[in-house]
Short mmCIF file of C-alpha atoms in Angstrom, two decimals:
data_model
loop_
_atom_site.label_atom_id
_atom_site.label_comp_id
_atom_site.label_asym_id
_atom_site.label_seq_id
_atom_site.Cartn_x
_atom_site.Cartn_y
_atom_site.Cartn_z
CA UNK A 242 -41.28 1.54 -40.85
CA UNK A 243 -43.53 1.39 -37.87
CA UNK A 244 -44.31 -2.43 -36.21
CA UNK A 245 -46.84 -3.09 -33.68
CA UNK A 246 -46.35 -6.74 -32.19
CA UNK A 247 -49.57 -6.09 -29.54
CA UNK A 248 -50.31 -9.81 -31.20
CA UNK A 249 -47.26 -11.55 -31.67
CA UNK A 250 -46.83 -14.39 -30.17
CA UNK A 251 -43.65 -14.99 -27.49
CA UNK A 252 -43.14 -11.00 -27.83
CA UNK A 253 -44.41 -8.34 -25.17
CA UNK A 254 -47.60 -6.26 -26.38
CA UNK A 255 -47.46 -3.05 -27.63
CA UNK A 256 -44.20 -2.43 -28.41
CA UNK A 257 -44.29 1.11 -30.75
CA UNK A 258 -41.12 1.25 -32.55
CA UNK A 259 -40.03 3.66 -35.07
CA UNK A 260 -37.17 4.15 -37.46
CA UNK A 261 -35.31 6.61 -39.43
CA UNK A 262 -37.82 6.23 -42.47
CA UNK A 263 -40.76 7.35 -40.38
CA UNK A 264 -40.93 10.13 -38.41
CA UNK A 265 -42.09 9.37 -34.84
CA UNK A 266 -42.22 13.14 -34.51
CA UNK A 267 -42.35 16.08 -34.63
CA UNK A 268 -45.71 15.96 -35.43
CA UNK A 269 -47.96 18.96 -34.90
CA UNK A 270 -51.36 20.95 -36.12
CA UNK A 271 -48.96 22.35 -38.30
CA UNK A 272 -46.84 19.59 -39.72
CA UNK A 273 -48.60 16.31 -39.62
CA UNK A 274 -47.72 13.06 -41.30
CA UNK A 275 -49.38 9.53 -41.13
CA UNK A 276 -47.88 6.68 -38.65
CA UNK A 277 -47.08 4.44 -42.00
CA UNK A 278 -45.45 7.34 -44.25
CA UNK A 279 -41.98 6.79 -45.35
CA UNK A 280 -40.37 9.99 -45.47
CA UNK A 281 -37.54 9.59 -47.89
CA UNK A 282 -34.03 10.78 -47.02
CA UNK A 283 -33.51 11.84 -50.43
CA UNK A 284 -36.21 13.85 -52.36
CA UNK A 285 -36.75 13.41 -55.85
CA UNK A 286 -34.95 16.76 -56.38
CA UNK A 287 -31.63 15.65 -54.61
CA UNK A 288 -28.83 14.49 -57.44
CA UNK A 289 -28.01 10.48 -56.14
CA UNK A 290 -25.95 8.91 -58.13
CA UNK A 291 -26.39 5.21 -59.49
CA UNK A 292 -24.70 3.45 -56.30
CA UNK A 293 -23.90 -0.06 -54.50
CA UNK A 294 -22.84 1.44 -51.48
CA UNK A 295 -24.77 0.20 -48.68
CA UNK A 296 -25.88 3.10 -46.86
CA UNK A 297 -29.00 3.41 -44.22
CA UNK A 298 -29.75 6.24 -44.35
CA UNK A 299 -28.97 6.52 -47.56
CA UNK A 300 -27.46 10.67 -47.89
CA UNK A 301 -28.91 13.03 -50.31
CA UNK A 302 -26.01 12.52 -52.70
CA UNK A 303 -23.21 10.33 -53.16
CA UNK A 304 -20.74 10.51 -55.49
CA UNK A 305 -18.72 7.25 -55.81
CA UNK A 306 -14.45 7.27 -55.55
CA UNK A 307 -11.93 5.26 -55.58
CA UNK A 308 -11.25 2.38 -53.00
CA UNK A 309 -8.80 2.76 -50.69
CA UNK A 310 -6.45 -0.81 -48.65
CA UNK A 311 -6.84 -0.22 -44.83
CA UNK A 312 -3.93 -2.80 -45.37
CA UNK A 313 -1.58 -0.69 -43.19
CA UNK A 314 -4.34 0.56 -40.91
CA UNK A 315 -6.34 3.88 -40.87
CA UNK A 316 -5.70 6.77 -38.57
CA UNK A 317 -8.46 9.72 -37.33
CA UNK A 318 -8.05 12.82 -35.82
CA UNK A 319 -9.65 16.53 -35.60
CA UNK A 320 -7.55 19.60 -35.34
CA UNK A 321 -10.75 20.51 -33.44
CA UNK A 322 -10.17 21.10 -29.26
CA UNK A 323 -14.15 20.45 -29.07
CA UNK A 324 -14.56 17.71 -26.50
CA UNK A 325 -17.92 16.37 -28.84
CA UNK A 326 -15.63 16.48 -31.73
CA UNK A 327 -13.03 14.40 -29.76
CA UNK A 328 -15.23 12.04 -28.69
CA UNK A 329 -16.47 11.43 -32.23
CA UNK A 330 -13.14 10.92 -33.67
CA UNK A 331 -12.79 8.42 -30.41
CA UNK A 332 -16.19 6.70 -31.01
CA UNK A 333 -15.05 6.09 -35.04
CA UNK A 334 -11.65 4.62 -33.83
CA UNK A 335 -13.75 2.54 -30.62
CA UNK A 336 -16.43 0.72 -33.64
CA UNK A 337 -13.30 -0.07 -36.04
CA UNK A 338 -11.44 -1.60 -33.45
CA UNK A 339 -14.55 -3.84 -32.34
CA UNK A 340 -14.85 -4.85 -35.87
CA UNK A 341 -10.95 -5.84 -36.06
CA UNK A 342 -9.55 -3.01 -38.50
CA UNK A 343 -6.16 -1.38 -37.44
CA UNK A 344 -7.65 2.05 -36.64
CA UNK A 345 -5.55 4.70 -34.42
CA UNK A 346 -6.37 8.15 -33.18
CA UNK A 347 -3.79 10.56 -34.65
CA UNK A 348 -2.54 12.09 -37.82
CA UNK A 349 -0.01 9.20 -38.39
CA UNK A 350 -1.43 6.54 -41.52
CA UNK A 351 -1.30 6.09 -44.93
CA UNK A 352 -5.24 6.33 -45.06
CA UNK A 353 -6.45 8.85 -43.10
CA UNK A 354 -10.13 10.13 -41.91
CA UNK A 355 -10.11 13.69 -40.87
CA UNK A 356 -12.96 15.86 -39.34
CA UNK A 357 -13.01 19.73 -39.36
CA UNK A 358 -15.39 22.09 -38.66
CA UNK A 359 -17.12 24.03 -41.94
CA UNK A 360 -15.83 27.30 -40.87
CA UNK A 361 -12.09 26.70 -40.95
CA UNK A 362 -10.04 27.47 -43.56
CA UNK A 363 -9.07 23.99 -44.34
CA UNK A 364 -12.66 23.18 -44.66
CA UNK A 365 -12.81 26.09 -46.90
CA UNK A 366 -9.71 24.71 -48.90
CA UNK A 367 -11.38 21.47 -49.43
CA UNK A 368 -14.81 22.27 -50.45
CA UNK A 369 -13.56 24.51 -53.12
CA UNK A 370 -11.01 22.10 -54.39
CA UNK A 371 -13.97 19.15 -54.78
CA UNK A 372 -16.53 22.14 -55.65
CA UNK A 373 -18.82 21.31 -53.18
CA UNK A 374 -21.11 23.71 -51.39
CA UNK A 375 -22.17 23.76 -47.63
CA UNK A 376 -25.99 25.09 -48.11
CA UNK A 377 -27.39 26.78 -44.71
CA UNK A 378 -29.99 24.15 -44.71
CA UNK A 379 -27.69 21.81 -43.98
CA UNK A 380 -26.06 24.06 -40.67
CA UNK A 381 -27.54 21.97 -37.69
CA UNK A 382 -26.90 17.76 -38.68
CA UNK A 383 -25.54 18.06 -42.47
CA UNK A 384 -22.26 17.00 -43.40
CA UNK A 385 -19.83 17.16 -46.61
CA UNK A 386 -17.56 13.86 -46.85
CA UNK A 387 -14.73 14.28 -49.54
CA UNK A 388 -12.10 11.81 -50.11
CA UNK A 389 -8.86 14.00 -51.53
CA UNK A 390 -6.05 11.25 -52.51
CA UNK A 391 -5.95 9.11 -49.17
CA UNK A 392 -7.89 11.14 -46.69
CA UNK A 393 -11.57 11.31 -46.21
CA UNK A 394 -12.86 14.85 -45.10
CA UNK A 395 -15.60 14.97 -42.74
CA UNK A 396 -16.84 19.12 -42.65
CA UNK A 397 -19.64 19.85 -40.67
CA UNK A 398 -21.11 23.17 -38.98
CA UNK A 399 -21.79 21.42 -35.89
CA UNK A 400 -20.23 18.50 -33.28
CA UNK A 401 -23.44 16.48 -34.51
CA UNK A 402 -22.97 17.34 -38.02
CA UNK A 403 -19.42 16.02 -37.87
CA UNK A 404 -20.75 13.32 -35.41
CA UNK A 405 -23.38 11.94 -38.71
CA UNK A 406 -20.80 12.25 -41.09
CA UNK A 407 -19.10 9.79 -38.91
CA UNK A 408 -21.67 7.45 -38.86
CA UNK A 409 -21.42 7.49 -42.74
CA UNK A 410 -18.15 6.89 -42.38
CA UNK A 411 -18.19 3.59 -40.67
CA UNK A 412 -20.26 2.48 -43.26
CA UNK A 413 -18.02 3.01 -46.17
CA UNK A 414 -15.12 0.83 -44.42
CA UNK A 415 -15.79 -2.81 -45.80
CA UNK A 416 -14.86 -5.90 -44.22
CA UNK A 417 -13.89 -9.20 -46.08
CA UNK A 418 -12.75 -12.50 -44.75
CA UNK A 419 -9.86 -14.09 -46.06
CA UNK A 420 -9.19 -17.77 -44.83
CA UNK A 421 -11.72 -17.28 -42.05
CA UNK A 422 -9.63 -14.83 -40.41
CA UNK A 423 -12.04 -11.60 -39.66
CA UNK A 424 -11.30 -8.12 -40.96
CA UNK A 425 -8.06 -9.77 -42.75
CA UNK A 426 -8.90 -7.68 -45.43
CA UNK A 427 -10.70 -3.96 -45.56
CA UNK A 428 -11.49 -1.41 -47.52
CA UNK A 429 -12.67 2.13 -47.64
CA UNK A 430 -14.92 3.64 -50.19
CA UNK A 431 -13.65 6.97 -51.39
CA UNK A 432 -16.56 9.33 -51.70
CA UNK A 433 -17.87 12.65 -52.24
CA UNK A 434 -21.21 13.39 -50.24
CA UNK A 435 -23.78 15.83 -48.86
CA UNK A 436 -26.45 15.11 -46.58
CA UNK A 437 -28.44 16.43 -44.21
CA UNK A 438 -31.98 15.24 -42.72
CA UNK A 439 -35.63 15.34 -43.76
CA UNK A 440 -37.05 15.22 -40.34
CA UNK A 441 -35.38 17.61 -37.39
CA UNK A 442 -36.94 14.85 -34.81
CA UNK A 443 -36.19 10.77 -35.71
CA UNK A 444 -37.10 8.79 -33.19
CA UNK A 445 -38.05 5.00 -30.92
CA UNK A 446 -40.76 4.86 -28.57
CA UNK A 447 -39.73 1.53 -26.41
CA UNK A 448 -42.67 0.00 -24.34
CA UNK A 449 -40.54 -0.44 -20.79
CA UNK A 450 -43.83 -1.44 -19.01
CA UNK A 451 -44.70 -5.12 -20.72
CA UNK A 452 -41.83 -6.69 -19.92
CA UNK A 453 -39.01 -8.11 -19.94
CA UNK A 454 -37.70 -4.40 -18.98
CA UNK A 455 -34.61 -3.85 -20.39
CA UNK A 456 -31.40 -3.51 -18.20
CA UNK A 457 -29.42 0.08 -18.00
CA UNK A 458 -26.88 -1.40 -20.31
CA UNK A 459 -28.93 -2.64 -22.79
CA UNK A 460 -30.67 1.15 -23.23
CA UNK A 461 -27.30 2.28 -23.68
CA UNK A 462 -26.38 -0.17 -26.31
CA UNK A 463 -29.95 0.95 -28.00
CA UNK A 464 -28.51 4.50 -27.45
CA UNK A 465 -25.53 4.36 -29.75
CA UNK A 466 -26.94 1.53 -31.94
CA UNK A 467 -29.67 4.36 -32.65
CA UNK A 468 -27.51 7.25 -33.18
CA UNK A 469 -25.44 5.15 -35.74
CA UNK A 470 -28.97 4.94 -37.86
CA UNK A 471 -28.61 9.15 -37.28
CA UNK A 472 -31.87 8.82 -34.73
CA UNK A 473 -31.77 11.16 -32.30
CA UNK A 474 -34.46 10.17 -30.21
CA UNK A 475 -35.29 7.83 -27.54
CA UNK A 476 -39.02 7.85 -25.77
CA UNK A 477 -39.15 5.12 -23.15
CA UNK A 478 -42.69 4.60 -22.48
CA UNK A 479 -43.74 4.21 -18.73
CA UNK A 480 -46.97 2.92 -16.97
CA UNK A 481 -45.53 2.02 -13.60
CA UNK A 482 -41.97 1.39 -14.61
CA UNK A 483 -40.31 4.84 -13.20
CA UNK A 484 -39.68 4.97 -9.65
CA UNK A 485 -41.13 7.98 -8.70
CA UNK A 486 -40.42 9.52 -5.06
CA UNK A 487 -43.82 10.66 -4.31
CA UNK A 488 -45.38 8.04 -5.44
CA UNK A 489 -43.45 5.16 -4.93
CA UNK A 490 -45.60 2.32 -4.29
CA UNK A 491 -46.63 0.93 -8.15
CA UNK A 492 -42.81 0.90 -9.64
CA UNK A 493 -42.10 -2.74 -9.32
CA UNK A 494 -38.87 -3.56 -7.51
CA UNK A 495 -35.80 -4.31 -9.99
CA UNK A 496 -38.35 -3.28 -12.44
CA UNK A 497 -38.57 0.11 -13.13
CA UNK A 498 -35.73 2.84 -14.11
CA UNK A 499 -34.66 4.98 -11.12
CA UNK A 500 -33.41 8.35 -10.77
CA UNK A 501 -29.98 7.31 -10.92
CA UNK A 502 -30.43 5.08 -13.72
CA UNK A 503 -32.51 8.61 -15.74
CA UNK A 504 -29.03 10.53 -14.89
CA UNK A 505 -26.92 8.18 -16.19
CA UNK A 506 -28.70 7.35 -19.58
CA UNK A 507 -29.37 11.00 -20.21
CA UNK A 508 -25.87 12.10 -19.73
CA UNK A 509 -24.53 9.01 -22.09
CA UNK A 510 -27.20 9.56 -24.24
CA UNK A 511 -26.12 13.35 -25.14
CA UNK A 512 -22.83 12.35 -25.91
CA UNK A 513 -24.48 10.59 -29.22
CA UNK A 514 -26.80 13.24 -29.89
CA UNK A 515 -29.52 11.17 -28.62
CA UNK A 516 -32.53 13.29 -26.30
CA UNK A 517 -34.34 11.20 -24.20
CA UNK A 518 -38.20 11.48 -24.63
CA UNK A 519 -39.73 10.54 -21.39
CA UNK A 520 -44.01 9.42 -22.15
CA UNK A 521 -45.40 8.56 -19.02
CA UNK A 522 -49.27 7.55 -19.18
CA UNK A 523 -51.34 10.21 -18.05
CA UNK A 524 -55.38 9.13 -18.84
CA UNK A 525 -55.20 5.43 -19.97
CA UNK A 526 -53.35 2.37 -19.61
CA UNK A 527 -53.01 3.23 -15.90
CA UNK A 528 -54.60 -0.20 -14.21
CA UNK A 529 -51.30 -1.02 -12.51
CA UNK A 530 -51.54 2.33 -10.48
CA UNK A 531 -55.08 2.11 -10.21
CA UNK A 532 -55.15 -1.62 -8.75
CA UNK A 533 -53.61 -0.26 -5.50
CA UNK A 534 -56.49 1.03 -2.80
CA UNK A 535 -54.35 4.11 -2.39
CA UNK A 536 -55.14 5.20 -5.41
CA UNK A 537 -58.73 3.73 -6.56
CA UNK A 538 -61.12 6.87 -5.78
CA UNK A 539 -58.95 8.26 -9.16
CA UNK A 540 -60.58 5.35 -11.23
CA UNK A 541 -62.81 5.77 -13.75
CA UNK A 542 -63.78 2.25 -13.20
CA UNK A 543 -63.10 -0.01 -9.82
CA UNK A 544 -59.57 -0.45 -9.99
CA UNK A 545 -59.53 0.11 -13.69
CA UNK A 546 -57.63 1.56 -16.53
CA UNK A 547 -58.35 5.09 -17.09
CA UNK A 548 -58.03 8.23 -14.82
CA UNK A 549 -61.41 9.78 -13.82
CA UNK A 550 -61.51 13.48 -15.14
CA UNK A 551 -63.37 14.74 -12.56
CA UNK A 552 -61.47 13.57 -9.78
CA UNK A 553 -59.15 16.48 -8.31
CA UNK A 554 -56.91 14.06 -7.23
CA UNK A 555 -56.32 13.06 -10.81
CA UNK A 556 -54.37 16.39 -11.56
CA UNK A 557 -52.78 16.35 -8.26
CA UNK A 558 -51.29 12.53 -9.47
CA UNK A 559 -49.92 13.96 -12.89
CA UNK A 560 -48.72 17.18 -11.18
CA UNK A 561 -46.33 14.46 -8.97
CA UNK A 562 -45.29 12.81 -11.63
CA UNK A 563 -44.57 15.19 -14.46
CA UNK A 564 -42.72 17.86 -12.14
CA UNK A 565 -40.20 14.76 -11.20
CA UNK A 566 -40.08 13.74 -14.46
CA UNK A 567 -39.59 17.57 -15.88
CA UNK A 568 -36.22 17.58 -13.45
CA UNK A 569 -35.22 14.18 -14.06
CA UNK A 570 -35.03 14.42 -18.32
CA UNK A 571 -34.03 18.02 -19.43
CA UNK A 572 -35.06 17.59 -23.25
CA UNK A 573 -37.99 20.01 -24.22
CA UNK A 574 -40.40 17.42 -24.55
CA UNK A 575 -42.77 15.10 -22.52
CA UNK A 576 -45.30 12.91 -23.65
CA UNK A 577 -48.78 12.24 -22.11
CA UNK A 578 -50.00 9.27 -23.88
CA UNK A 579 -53.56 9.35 -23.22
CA UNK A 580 -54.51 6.90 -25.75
CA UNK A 581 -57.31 3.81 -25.05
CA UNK A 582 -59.35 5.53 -23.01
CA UNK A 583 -61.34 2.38 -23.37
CA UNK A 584 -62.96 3.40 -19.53
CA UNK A 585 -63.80 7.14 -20.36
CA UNK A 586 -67.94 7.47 -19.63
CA UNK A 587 -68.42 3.86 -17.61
CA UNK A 588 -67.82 4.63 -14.66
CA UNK A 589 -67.56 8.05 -12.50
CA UNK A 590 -67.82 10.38 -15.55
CA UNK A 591 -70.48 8.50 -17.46
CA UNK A 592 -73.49 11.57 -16.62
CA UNK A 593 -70.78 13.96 -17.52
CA UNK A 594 -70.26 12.20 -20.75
CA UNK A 595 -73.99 11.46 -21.44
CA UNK A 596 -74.52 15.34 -20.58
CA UNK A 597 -71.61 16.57 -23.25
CA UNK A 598 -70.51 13.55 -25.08
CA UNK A 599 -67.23 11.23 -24.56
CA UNK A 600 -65.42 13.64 -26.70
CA UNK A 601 -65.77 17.13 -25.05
CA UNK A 602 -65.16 14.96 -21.86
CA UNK A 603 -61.76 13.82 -23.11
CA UNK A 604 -60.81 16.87 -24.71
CA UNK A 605 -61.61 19.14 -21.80
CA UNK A 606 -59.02 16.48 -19.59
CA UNK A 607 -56.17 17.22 -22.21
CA UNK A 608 -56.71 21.02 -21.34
CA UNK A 609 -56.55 20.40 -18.02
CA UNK A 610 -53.53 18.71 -18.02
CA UNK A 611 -51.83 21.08 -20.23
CA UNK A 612 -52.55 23.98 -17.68
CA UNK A 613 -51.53 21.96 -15.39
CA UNK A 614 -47.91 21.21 -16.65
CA UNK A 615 -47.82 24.81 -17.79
CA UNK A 616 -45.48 25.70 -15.36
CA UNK A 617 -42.77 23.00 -16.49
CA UNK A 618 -42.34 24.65 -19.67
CA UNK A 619 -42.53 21.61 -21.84
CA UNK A 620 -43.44 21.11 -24.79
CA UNK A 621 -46.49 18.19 -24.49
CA UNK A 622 -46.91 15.02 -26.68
CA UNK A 623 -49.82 12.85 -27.49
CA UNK A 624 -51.58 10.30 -29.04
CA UNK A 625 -53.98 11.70 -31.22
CA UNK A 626 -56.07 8.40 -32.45
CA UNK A 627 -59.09 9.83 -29.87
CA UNK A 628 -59.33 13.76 -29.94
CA UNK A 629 -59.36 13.22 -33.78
CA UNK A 630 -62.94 12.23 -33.95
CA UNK A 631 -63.38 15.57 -32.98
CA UNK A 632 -62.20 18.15 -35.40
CA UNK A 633 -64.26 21.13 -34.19
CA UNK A 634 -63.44 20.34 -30.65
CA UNK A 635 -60.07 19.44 -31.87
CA UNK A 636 -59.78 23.37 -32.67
CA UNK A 637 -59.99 24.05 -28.88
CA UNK A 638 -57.04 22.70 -27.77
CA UNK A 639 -53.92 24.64 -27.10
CA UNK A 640 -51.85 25.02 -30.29
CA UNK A 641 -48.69 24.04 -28.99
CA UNK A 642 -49.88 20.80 -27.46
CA UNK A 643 -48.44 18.19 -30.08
CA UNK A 644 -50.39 15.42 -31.74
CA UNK A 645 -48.97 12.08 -32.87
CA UNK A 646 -50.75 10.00 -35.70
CA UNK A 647 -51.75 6.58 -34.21
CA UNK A 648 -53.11 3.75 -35.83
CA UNK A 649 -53.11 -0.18 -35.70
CA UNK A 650 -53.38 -1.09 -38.84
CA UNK A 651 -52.21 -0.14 -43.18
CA UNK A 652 -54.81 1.93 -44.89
CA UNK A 653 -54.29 1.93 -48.56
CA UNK A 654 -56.49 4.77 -49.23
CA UNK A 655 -54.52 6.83 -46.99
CA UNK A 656 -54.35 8.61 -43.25
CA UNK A 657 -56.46 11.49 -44.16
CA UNK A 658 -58.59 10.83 -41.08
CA UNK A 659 -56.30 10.69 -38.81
CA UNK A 660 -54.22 14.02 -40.54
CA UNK A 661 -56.70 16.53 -41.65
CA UNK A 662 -58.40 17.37 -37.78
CA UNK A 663 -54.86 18.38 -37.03
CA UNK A 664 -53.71 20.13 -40.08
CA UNK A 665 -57.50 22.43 -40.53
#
């Protein structure tokens, strides 16, 4: 599902958000997919049983049990000392207990919830007994939940595997109100199930720069909100709202995330599987830089929107800001924008572009900044609703520079033109 609310009324513009169902990434020359394809969780090849569970996402296959009274409470542990496990098992217990079920940490309960790693011997035990395989595609984020009398098995390969399977987990508990008391009645769904994700990379880009910016809190309650949907993604988009040291002056005060407020969100945001995706503008949508004198000879217009290309001082700006962003976010990736280059050829570049046309112009930039950045070894990100009405020149461009489908609008006859300059 992808929503663009540039023209809703009462909400800020250009808010990109993404969910599980689309891939926000990773979208390259290589693998490419439209900004309005739903990737399914399960493919038509996948065995999913005729279900009501409620499930989003729903797994690959799910194999309905019997239901089990949380009338006496339901108790989780791990036999695991892995402190990701731990917190998992602690994060289950945390949810329940907002949501007014008896749930405990430990071994002690008549319904139990129990998460082991795949290559233990209980794991083994278990798999065999329900005759369920763990298949190597599902190593890095699948899961295997098996319910076996009154415990439900969580076996995973990995802390986030065992982490998702979780997530599932707190789905299958159901909540009923009896004389208007909450969670006076619950249930768990006993279940056999294997899943594992279609996309490596799900992910949200959240516009911080339109206001109202959201508070530190509030990006941590997206954070695990997110990661209960199995995203493991977050890509706060900046203009001016990261308060850079070197360049200081167009982060507005109480306005902008700081480097304390970076630390903080990445280190909570690892704990739920969740890599933070910085994209800071690079080309475009750069007037509330640009409106400062300091920084107007790097205009492509007077005090306008877009970054002139030929301006040295251009690369010297995105060097500043992408080396403090590079040791502020650890994740492999950083994204450039460089998107509505509405400016591009009016202003100090417009001989250059009337000499080699607006796309060579733009193109060339991209390379620039990509050699520029070299040396921060990441991996670069992209809009790619411009360079694509280039194809040929599209070919020039460094093949592990990433491109991500952009577009405004449904197309019913499909994305083919925004796909195929990538993918040839």
């Amino acid at each position: 599902m992808l929503l663009d609310v540039k023209k809703m009324p009462g909400i800020y513009a250009r808010k990109r958000l993404t969910y599980r169902v689309l891939p926000y990434f990773l979208i390259s020359a290589c693998s490419f997919l439209p900004p309005n394809y739903a990737f399914p969780q399960t493919p038509a090849s996948a065995s999913t049983t005729a279900s009501d569970l409620a499930l989003v996402p729903m797994p690959r296959e799910v194999h309905e049990g019997a239901t089990l009274s949380l009338a006496h409470g339901i108790a989780v542990t791990t036999p695991s000392h892995d402190a990701e496990d731990k917190f998992a098992v602690a994060d289950l217990v945390s949810t329940w207990k907002t949501r007014g079920v008896d749930a405990r940490e430990g071994n002690k309960g008549k319904v139990k919830v129990v998460l082991l790693r795949q290559d233990t011997k209980k794991a083994a035990d278990i798999l065999a007994r329900a005759h369920v395989s763990f298949d190597p595609a599902m190593h890095d984020e699948g899961y295997v939940l098996v319910t076996d009398g009154n415990t439900t098995y969580d076996i995973a390969a990995t802390s986030a595997g065992l982490y998702y399977g979780a997530q599932t987990i707190k789905q299958l508990v159901v909540i009923s109100n009896v004389n208007g008391k909450p969670a006076s009645k619950a249930t768990l769904h006993g279940v056999t199930i294997r899943d594992w994700p279609a996309m490596k990379y799900r992910g949200l880009d959240d516009d911080l720069s339109r206001g109202p910016v959201p508070t530190l809190a509030f990006q941590k309650h997206q954070v695990r909100v997110l990661s209960e949907y199995k995203i493991n993604i977050y890509s706060p988009y900046f203009e001016n709202n990261l308060a850079y040291a070197n360049n200081p002056l167009a982060a507005p005060p109480g306005g902008a995330m700081t480097r304390s407020d970076v630390k903080e969100l990445v280190s909570y945001a690892n704990r739920y599987h969740v890599t933070i995706v910085p994209e800071q503008e690079a080309f475009g949508h750069l007037h509330h830089t640009l409106m400062f004198d300091t920084y107007s000879e790097l205009a492509e217009t007077p005090h306008g929107y877009v970054l002139a290309p030929g301006q040295p001082g251009s690369l010297q700006l995105i060097q500043q800001w992408f080396t403090e962003i590079a040791s502020m976010f650890p994740g492999p990736f950083v994204h450039i924008g460089a998107d509505e280059t509405l400016d591009l050829g009016k202003g100090q570049t417009k001989a250059r572009v009337d000499q080699e046309g607006l796309g060579a112009v733009y193109i060339d930039f991209l390379k620039q900044i990509y050699a520029e950045l070299a040396p921060l070894h990441k991996k670069l990100l992209f809009w790619g609703d411009i360079a694509m009405n280039n194809p040929e020149l599209v070919k020039t461009l460094p093949k592990d520079m990433i491109a991500i489908a952009w577009e405004y609008s449904p197309h019913p006859d499909g994305f083919d033109k925004w796909i195929l300059p990538y993918v040839n």
